[in-house]
XYZ file of C-alpha atoms in Angstrom:
435
model
C -9.544 26.202 -12.986
C -5.609 25.986 -12.167
C -5.933 22.507 -10.236
C -8.209 21.058 -12.950
C -5.419 21.963 -15.588
C -3.024 20.199 -13.422
C -5.008 17.234 -13.352
C -5.665 17.068 -17.059
C -1.776 17.533 -17.612
C -0.944 14.878 -15.249
C -3.658 12.339 -16.920
C -2.186 12.990 -20.347
C 1.257 12.711 -19.090
C 0.375 9.445 -17.514
C -0.797 7.713 -20.657
C 2.386 9.290 -22.466
C 4.666 7.834 -19.942
C 3.229 4.449 -19.554
C 1.724 3.269 -23.044
C 5.219 2.662 -24.435
C 5.997 0.367 -21.616
C 2.917 -1.399 -21.937
C 3.724 -2.556 -25.606
C 7.089 -3.136 -25.357
C 7.810 -5.178 -22.250
C 7.606 -8.823 -23.173
C 5.637 -11.190 -20.672
C 8.883 -13.356 -20.012
C 10.242 -10.108 -18.401
C 7.270 -9.281 -16.374
C 7.615 -10.783 -12.809
C 4.817 -13.755 -12.516
C 2.553 -12.364 -15.401
C 2.220 -15.548 -16.887
C 0.295 -16.659 -13.252
C -1.574 -13.386 -13.018
C -2.609 -13.757 -16.897
C -3.974 -17.464 -16.044
C -6.093 -16.010 -13.216
C -7.858 -13.082 -15.123
C -8.098 -15.258 -18.219
C -9.970 -17.899 -16.463
C -12.356 -15.368 -14.833
C -12.825 -13.494 -18.056
C -13.679 -16.968 -20.095
C -15.584 -18.592 -17.276
C -17.009 -15.618 -15.293
C -16.324 -17.514 -12.209
C -13.337 -18.610 -9.790
C -11.443 -21.413 -10.247
C -11.910 -24.504 -8.135
C -9.215 -26.285 -6.455
C -9.037 -28.925 -9.208
C -8.935 -26.279 -11.867
C -6.040 -24.513 -9.888
C -4.174 -27.852 -9.436
C -4.508 -28.651 -13.399
C -3.100 -25.083 -14.007
C 0.244 -26.176 -12.816
C 2.837 -23.413 -12.630
C 0.800 -20.979 -14.547
C -2.247 -21.417 -11.762
C 0.096 -20.889 -8.716
C -1.972 -17.716 -7.888
C -5.435 -19.368 -8.552
C -6.010 -20.086 -4.768
C -5.341 -16.323 -3.650
C -7.933 -13.527 -3.749
C -8.924 -12.854 -7.141
C -10.700 -9.527 -6.990
C -7.588 -7.644 -7.942
C -8.000 -8.673 -11.359
C -11.720 -7.144 -11.872
C -10.319 -4.263 -13.846
C -8.446 -6.708 -16.257
C -11.288 -8.851 -16.752
C -13.777 -5.853 -17.274
C -11.222 -4.573 -19.976
C -11.230 -7.830 -21.709
C -15.055 -8.239 -21.717
C -15.539 -4.564 -22.843
C -12.772 -4.747 -25.408
C -12.763 -8.334 -26.506
C -10.317 -7.873 -29.202
C -6.624 -8.926 -29.875
C -4.693 -11.125 -27.619
C -6.100 -11.051 -23.958
C -2.324 -11.055 -22.746
C -1.952 -7.606 -24.192
C -5.528 -6.334 -23.873
C -5.625 -7.411 -20.027
C -2.655 -5.047 -19.296
C -5.109 -2.013 -19.923
C -6.425 -3.218 -16.737
C -3.173 -2.307 -14.700
C -2.973 0.848 -16.860
C -6.136 2.474 -15.744
C -6.218 1.245 -12.342
C -2.791 2.673 -12.099
C -4.122 6.135 -12.969
C -6.918 5.867 -10.286
C -3.740 5.817 -7.897
C -2.107 8.917 -9.449
C -5.503 10.847 -9.388
C -5.919 9.756 -5.762
C -2.298 10.772 -4.787
C -3.257 14.220 -6.585
C -6.134 15.057 -4.241
C -4.194 13.682 -1.250
C -1.511 16.160 -1.903
C -3.838 18.880 -1.651
C -5.276 17.538 1.849
C -2.001 17.079 3.451
C 0.547 19.970 2.209
C 0.373 23.367 2.620
C 2.903 23.946 -0.101
C 1.489 23.892 -3.563
C 4.793 22.587 -4.782
C 5.123 19.699 -2.267
C 1.189 18.944 -3.060
C 2.062 18.522 -6.827
C 5.200 16.751 -6.212
C 3.240 13.763 -4.696
C 1.322 12.669 -7.918
C 4.410 13.707 -10.049
C 6.666 11.450 -8.047
C 4.217 8.464 -8.505
C 3.724 9.677 -12.268
C 7.741 8.960 -13.035
C 8.416 6.410 -10.241
C 10.423 3.857 -12.626
C 9.281 0.591 -10.935
C 5.664 1.689 -10.465
C 5.618 2.711 -14.189
C 6.948 -0.736 -14.941
C 4.245 -2.550 -12.705
C 1.620 -0.477 -14.395
C 2.644 -1.685 -17.762
C 1.956 -5.603 -17.254
C -1.182 -7.458 -15.697
C -0.966 -7.915 -11.883
C -3.156 -7.329 -8.888
C -0.434 -5.069 -7.190
C -1.706 -2.054 -9.409
C -5.372 -2.648 -7.821
C -4.152 -2.820 -4.395
C -2.151 0.397 -4.829
C -5.128 2.327 -6.074
C -7.513 1.075 -3.267
C -4.995 1.868 -0.640
C -4.089 5.410 -2.167
C -8.068 6.187 -2.267
C -8.314 5.102 1.310
C -5.495 7.361 2.415
C -7.146 10.262 0.795
C -10.288 9.233 2.652
C -8.379 8.992 6.095
C -7.249 12.631 5.723
C -10.493 13.571 4.793
C -12.256 12.018 7.868
C -9.585 13.561 10.186
C -10.249 16.932 8.794
C -14.194 17.042 8.392
C -15.126 13.976 10.339
C -16.663 10.467 9.577
C -20.277 10.271 8.035
C -22.173 7.222 7.130
C -21.679 7.398 3.416
C -17.873 7.655 4.209
C -18.024 4.850 6.704
C -19.772 2.615 3.826
C -17.095 3.648 1.356
C -14.085 2.910 3.733
C -15.775 -0.527 4.659
C -16.347 -1.351 1.095
C -12.669 -0.257 -0.132
C -11.229 -2.260 2.916
C -13.142 -5.525 1.871
C -11.977 -5.082 -1.542
C -8.414 -4.436 -0.577
C -8.592 -7.600 1.518
C -9.352 -9.637 -1.888
C -6.692 -8.328 -3.997
C -3.187 -8.600 -2.432
C -2.458 -9.172 1.279
C 0.347 -6.730 1.424
C -2.568 -4.289 1.139
C -3.335 -5.175 4.912
C -0.838 -2.199 5.509
C -3.769 -0.108 5.425
C -5.914 -1.573 7.841
C -4.204 -0.249 11.084
C -3.731 3.038 9.508
C -7.437 3.258 8.737
C -8.579 2.182 12.285
C -6.116 4.899 13.687
C -7.378 7.529 11.263
C -11.127 6.569 12.510
C -10.389 6.558 16.217
C -8.541 9.787 15.975
C -11.388 11.275 13.780
C -13.728 10.535 16.638
C -11.465 12.170 19.322
C -10.853 15.234 17.210
C -14.463 15.746 16.226
C -15.975 14.751 19.798
C -18.122 12.027 18.284
C -20.340 10.432 21.030
C -19.830 6.707 21.954
C -23.027 5.866 20.501
C -22.104 7.220 16.983
C -18.456 5.866 17.382
C -20.276 2.366 17.554
C -22.527 3.069 14.651
C -19.863 4.233 12.352
C -17.699 1.156 13.392
C -20.830 -1.182 12.932
C -20.994 0.169 9.377
C -17.435 -0.107 8.611
C -17.185 -3.691 9.735
C -20.471 -4.819 8.418
C -19.640 -3.406 4.993
C -16.220 -5.068 5.116
C -17.400 -8.549 5.860
C -20.212 -8.107 3.293
C -17.744 -7.302 0.879
C -14.968 -9.916 1.482
C -16.269 -12.341 4.145
C -18.134 -14.610 1.227
C -14.640 -15.081 -0.436
C -12.853 -16.522 2.687
C -15.644 -18.833 3.548
C -15.465 -20.036 -0.156
C -11.724 -20.505 0.004
C -11.961 -22.524 3.412
C -14.557 -24.754 1.886
C -13.022 -25.025 -1.622
C -9.127 -25.588 -0.542
C -9.827 -27.744 2.364
C -9.499 -25.341 5.472
C -6.995 -23.073 3.583
C -8.855 -19.941 4.514
C -6.386 -17.421 2.980
C -5.341 -19.696 0.218
C -1.624 -19.181 0.706
C -0.918 -22.709 1.853
C -2.358 -24.110 -1.186
C -0.211 -21.358 -3.236
C 2.968 -22.348 -1.676
C 2.431 -26.020 -1.974
C 1.847 -25.506 -5.678
C 5.088 -23.396 -5.994
C 7.138 -25.649 -4.043
C 6.203 -28.689 -5.855
C 6.623 -26.993 -9.238
C 10.174 -25.735 -8.399
C 11.462 -28.545 -6.403
C 11.723 -26.475 -3.171
C 11.077 -27.680 0.516
C 7.248 -27.936 1.420
C 8.120 -26.524 4.961
C 10.198 -23.292 5.340
C 10.990 -20.718 8.030
C 13.371 -18.048 8.654
C 13.574 -16.191 11.968
C 12.397 -12.340 11.483
C 15.782 -11.235 13.270
C 17.489 -13.062 10.441
C 15.698 -11.213 7.705
C 15.940 -7.826 9.582
C 19.996 -8.355 9.825
C 20.356 -9.370 6.281
C 21.874 -6.414 4.502
C 21.018 -7.891 1.009
C 17.291 -8.272 1.890
C 17.296 -4.469 2.552
C 19.419 -3.572 -0.376
C 17.416 -5.473 -2.747
C 14.107 -3.978 -1.415
C 15.528 -0.552 -1.744
C 16.739 -1.158 -5.504
C 13.707 -2.869 -6.539
C 11.414 -0.296 -5.031
C 13.055 2.415 -7.236
C 13.956 0.520 -10.403
C 14.945 -3.220 -10.737
C 13.186 -4.587 -13.913
C 12.691 -7.997 -15.312
C 13.010 -10.862 -12.575
C 15.188 -8.635 -10.436
C 18.100 -8.885 -12.853
C 18.057 -5.675 -14.737
C 19.740 -3.044 -12.670
C 19.894 0.657 -13.213
C 23.417 2.414 -13.236
C 24.510 1.947 -9.685
C 24.898 5.304 -8.586
C 21.343 5.983 -9.386
C 20.351 3.953 -6.238
C 23.014 5.877 -4.011
C 21.329 9.179 -5.111
C 17.906 7.796 -4.045
C 19.249 6.676 -0.754
C 20.809 9.953 -0.350
C 17.215 11.641 -0.579
C 15.834 9.096 1.490
C 18.394 9.855 4.391
C 18.165 13.324 3.954
C 14.345 13.093 4.467
C 14.867 10.969 7.496
C 17.415 13.081 8.986
C 15.250 16.404 8.423
C 12.070 14.748 9.410
C 13.710 13.568 12.811
C 15.490 17.121 13.397
C 11.906 18.774 12.810
C 9.994 16.400 15.022
C 12.853 16.625 17.910
C 12.423 20.150 17.746
C 8.846 20.627 17.552
C 8.308 18.306 20.668
C 11.134 20.366 22.610
C 9.356 23.720 21.599
C 5.633 22.576 22.233
C 6.286 21.797 25.942
C 3.672 19.213 26.151
C 2.724 19.288 29.576
C 1.858 22.755 29.412
C -0.109 22.429 26.277
C -1.978 19.292 27.436
C -5.020 21.187 28.436
C -5.113 23.057 25.191
C -4.950 19.801 23.223
C -7.798 18.568 25.174
C -9.879 21.599 24.560
C -8.758 22.504 21.030
C -8.512 19.262 19.307
C -8.440 20.776 15.650
C -4.556 21.489 16.200
C -3.763 17.890 16.023
C -5.455 17.072 12.878
C -2.104 17.626 10.944
C -0.006 15.251 13.055
C -2.780 12.749 13.019
C -2.781 12.687 9.353
C 1.119 12.163 9.145
C 0.982 9.494 11.951
C -1.782 7.590 9.886
C 0.469 7.658 6.964
C 3.399 6.531 8.913
C 1.619 3.657 10.370
C 0.770 2.413 6.991
C 4.369 2.348 5.861
C 5.795 0.744 9.019
C 2.889 -1.764 8.968
C 3.733 -2.552 5.123
C 7.299 -3.082 5.939
C 6.681 -5.300 8.961
C 4.368 -7.357 6.807
C 7.286 -7.523 4.174
C 9.567 -8.827 6.853
C 7.175 -11.398 8.364
C 6.434 -12.757 4.848
C 9.877 -13.252 4.098
C 10.407 -15.061 7.135
C 7.679 -17.541 5.915
C 8.756 -17.351 2.032
C 5.372 -15.927 1.350
C 7.066 -13.034 -0.441
C 10.777 -11.975 -0.952
C 12.602 -8.769 -1.020
C 10.359 -7.168 -3.742
C 10.001 -3.321 -3.663
C 6.747 -3.674 -5.602
C 5.168 -5.137 -2.123
C 5.629 -1.747 -0.695
C 3.184 -0.012 -3.247
C 0.132 -0.565 -0.937
C 1.780 2.378 0.932
C 3.345 3.978 -2.052
C 1.445 7.220 -1.595
C 2.339 7.652 2.118
C 6.153 6.704 1.352
C 6.310 9.242 -1.488
C 4.584 11.870 0.878
C 6.941 11.333 3.721
C 9.908 11.368 1.356
C 8.695 14.744 -0.104
C 7.893 16.274 3.588
C 11.132 15.313 4.544
C 13.218 16.677 1.824
C 11.346 19.975 2.115
C 12.341 20.415 5.850
C 15.857 20.869 4.800
C 15.248 24.459 5.297
C 13.445 27.460 3.963
C 15.881 28.492 1.659
C 16.625 25.253 -0.006
C 13.542 23.033 0.638
C 11.714 23.943 -2.613
C 14.982 23.379 -4.410
C 15.530 20.060 -3.001
C 11.867 18.839 -3.672
C 12.573 20.039 -7.325
C 15.658 18.186 -7.499
C 13.986 14.884 -6.291
C 11.237 15.333 -9.093
C 13.724 16.038 -11.823
C 15.991 13.458 -10.831
C 13.201 10.893 -10.695
C 11.814 11.981 -14.093
C 15.197 11.563 -15.570
C 15.654 8.222 -14.295
C 12.345 6.962 -15.509
C 13.183 8.205 -19.076
C 16.734 6.666 -18.725
C 15.079 3.333 -17.580
C 12.904 3.219 -20.653
C 16.071 3.750 -22.856
C 17.917 1.140 -21.082
C 15.360 -1.341 -21.493
C 14.782 -0.463 -25.136
C 18.394 -1.467 -25.752
C 18.039 -4.266 -23.817
C 17.824 -7.862 -25.618
C 14.513 -9.546 -25.538
C 12.386 -6.213 -25.564
C 11.154 -4.780 -28.441
C 9.346 -1.489 -29.130
C 5.695 -1.481 -30.142
C 5.312 -4.850 -31.292
C 3.232 -7.820 -29.945
C 4.469 -10.839 -31.517
C 6.285 -11.808 -28.428
C 2.872 -12.564 -26.946
């Protein structure tokens, strides 16, 4: 009963926090919403995907038309179920409801991965008040769908590591992976993490080679059945552009008079302090078109929590490895594999985060995505879980207080962000005439 009450409270708080943002953020201040809007409006009005000719005729607004469009299914459904008012406003409820799925999934993920009830609750609460996530959930985009799908997949990974893989779970994982591939390519961060979770689950629960092949065939078959048709369609429709990214970049470059060919070395991106600073700031709260900053000390406090989490986590990891005497316990690991479930869960979450960051760096080097914090949202739940776990490791006496301080600070920043934007020229409260 206590858990259900917590969840009800989280759901109510979710709508209470996000609904005001949905109404008062103008489209001109929502990054690329005009392009997202063009795609889901076309789908809602025609009930099909746009052709290459129609994407070209869409000009700057149709720049996302060649990319996977299944991330807009929630927006299309909302517009078809509630065909009232301006679609630019109604479609935003697709992001609102999809964002709720991510928070609910994080709630159950927290229960699976944390032994501390405070840390378990902290995971959905951090996502509930995460300023940038609140902002992104308030306007039409495909990022919210990707975040929801990957968070559900993280929960399923934790479950299969604990209880093993079943045929139904394999079908669901394959379907969700396929849908993720058709939302936003940043979501591929969950692919290596899921593969790792499945492999570790097979090992932990002593699944026979024949069953391993069976489950992998189910996951792979469902994956290709879900998304394979789209890539074949894209290759035919956009003249060999199987991912649609080449068409997108060419449209963008011609529209804004940018060079058609672009490449920057990965090492240059990694060495660029401005890139890292922008990613950090825009992950926590950098609104508008990356031009509405919070009070600068806020970013330093977030950075302080992050560095604290990294330091405490690294210290705990080194101490644990030194204490375990791996050579002595190797036989025990083989005979009693259950004891590696928890490390396997955290390794899976860490893999998602590192893959997501690596994909961002590569994308920046190819000018397929800049230093945007929202591109880390496919690993949002994993990042928050690692942050909470690291801060909690500060010590028995102060761990709980540190987690509480993190949650309270994050909540105050979220409220302060709303107040700041409310008083910013161009934003209006609870009116839709800007649309």
